[in-house]
CSV table of C-alpha atoms in Angstrom, one decimal:
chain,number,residue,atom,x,y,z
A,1,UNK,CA,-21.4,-5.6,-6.0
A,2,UNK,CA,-19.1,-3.3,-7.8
A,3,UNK,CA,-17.7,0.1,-5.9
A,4,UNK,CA,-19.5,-0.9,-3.0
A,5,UNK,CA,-17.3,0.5,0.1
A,6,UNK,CA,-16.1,-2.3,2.7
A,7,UNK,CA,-16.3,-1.5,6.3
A,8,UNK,CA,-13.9,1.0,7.5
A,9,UNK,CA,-12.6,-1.6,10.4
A,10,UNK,CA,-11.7,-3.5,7.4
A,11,UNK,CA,-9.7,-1.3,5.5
A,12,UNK,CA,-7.3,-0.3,9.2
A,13,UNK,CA,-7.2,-4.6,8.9
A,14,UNK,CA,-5.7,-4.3,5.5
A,15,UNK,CA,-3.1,-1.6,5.7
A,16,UNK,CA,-2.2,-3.0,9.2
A,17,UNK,CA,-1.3,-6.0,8.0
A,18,UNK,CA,0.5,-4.7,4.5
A,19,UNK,CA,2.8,-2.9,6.6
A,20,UNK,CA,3.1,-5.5,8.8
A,21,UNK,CA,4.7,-7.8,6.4
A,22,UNK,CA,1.3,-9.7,5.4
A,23,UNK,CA,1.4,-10.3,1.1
A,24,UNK,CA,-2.0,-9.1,-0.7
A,25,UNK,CA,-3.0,-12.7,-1.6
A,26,UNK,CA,-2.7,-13.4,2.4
A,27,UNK,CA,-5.0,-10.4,3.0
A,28,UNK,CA,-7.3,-11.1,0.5
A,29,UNK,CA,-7.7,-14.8,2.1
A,30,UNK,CA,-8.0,-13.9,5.5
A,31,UNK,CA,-10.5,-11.2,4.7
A,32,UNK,CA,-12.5,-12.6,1.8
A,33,UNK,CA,-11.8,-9.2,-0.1
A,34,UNK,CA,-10.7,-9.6,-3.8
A,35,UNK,CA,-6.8,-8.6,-4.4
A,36,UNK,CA,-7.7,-6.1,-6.4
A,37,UNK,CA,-9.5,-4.0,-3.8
A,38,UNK,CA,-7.0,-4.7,-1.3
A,39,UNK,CA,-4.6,-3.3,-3.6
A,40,UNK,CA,-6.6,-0.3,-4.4
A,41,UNK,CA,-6.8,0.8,-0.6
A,42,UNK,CA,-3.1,-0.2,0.4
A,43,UNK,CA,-2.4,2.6,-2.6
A,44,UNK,CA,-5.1,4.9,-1.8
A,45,UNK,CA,-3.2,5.1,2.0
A,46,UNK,CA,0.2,5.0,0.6
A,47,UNK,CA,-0.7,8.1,-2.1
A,48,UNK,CA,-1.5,10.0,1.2
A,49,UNK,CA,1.4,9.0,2.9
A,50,UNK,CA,0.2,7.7,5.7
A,51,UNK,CA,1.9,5.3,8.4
A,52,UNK,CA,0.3,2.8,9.9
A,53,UNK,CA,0.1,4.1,13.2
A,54,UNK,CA,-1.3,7.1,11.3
A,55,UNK,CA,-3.9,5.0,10.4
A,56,UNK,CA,-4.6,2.9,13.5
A,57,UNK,CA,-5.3,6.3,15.5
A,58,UNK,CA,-7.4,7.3,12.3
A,59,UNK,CA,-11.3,7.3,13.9
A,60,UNK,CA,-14.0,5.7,11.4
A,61,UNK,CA,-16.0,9.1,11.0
A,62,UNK,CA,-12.4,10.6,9.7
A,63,UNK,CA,-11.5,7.9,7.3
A,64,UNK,CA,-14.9,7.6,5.9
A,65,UNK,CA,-14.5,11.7,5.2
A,66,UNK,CA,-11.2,11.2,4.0
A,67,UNK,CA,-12.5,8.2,1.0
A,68,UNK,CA,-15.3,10.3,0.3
A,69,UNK,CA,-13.2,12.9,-0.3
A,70,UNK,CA,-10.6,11.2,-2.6
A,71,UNK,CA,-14.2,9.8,-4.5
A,72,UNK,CA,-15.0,13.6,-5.1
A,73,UNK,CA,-11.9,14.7,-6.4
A,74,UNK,CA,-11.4,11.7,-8.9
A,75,UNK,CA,-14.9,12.6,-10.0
A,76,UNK,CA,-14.2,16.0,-10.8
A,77,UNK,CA,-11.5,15.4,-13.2
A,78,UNK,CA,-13.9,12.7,-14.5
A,79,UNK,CA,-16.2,15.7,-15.4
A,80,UNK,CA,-13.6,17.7,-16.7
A,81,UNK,CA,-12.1,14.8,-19.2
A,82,UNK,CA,-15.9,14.0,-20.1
A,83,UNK,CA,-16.1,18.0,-20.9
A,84,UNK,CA,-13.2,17.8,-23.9
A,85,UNK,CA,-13.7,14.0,-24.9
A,86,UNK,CA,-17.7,13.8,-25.2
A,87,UNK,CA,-17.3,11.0,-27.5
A,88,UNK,CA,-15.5,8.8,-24.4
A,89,UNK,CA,-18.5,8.6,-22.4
C-alpha cells in the first residue's frame, strides 16, 4: 500500500544499520522494505541530524510524534503551492 507507515522498530533497524556500514540494497533485503523507502527514512533522520545513538534512545511514542510532525509541515507547504498553482492539482 502506498504511504503506509512501517513499524517504528523498523525504521531504528534501518538507520542502525546505515550507519553501521549496512548498503540500502542490504537493508532493503533483510527487511523486505523497498529501497526507496529505506532511503526516504535514512534522509528524513539525517535532515534532522540525528546520530544513531540519538535514535536508539529515541522511544516509539517520540518518533511517531516526530514523522507525524515532519507529514504536517510538508503538507502545509503543499497547501500553500496548491494556493498560487491551482491548475497543478
Amino acid at each position: 500500500m502506498a504511504n503506509k507507515q512501517i513499524d517504528m522498530r523498523k525504521t531504528k533497524l534501518i538507520y542502525k544499520l546505515y550507519t553501521s556500514g549496512t548498503s540500502k540494497r542490504r537493508i532493503s533485503q533483510q527487511l523486505g522494505i523497498s529501497r526507496v523507502t529505506i532511503r526516504k527514512y535514512i534522509e528524513f533522520f539525517k535532515r534532522y541530524r540525528f546520530t544513531a545513538y540519538e535514535v536508539e534512545k529515541m522511544t516509539l511514542e517520540e518518533l511517531h510524534n516526530l514523522f507525524k510532525d515532519g507529514q504536517k509541515r510538508k503538507s502545509q507547504r503543499l497547501l500553500t503551492l496548491r494556493q498560487y498553482f491551482p491548475y497543478f492539482d
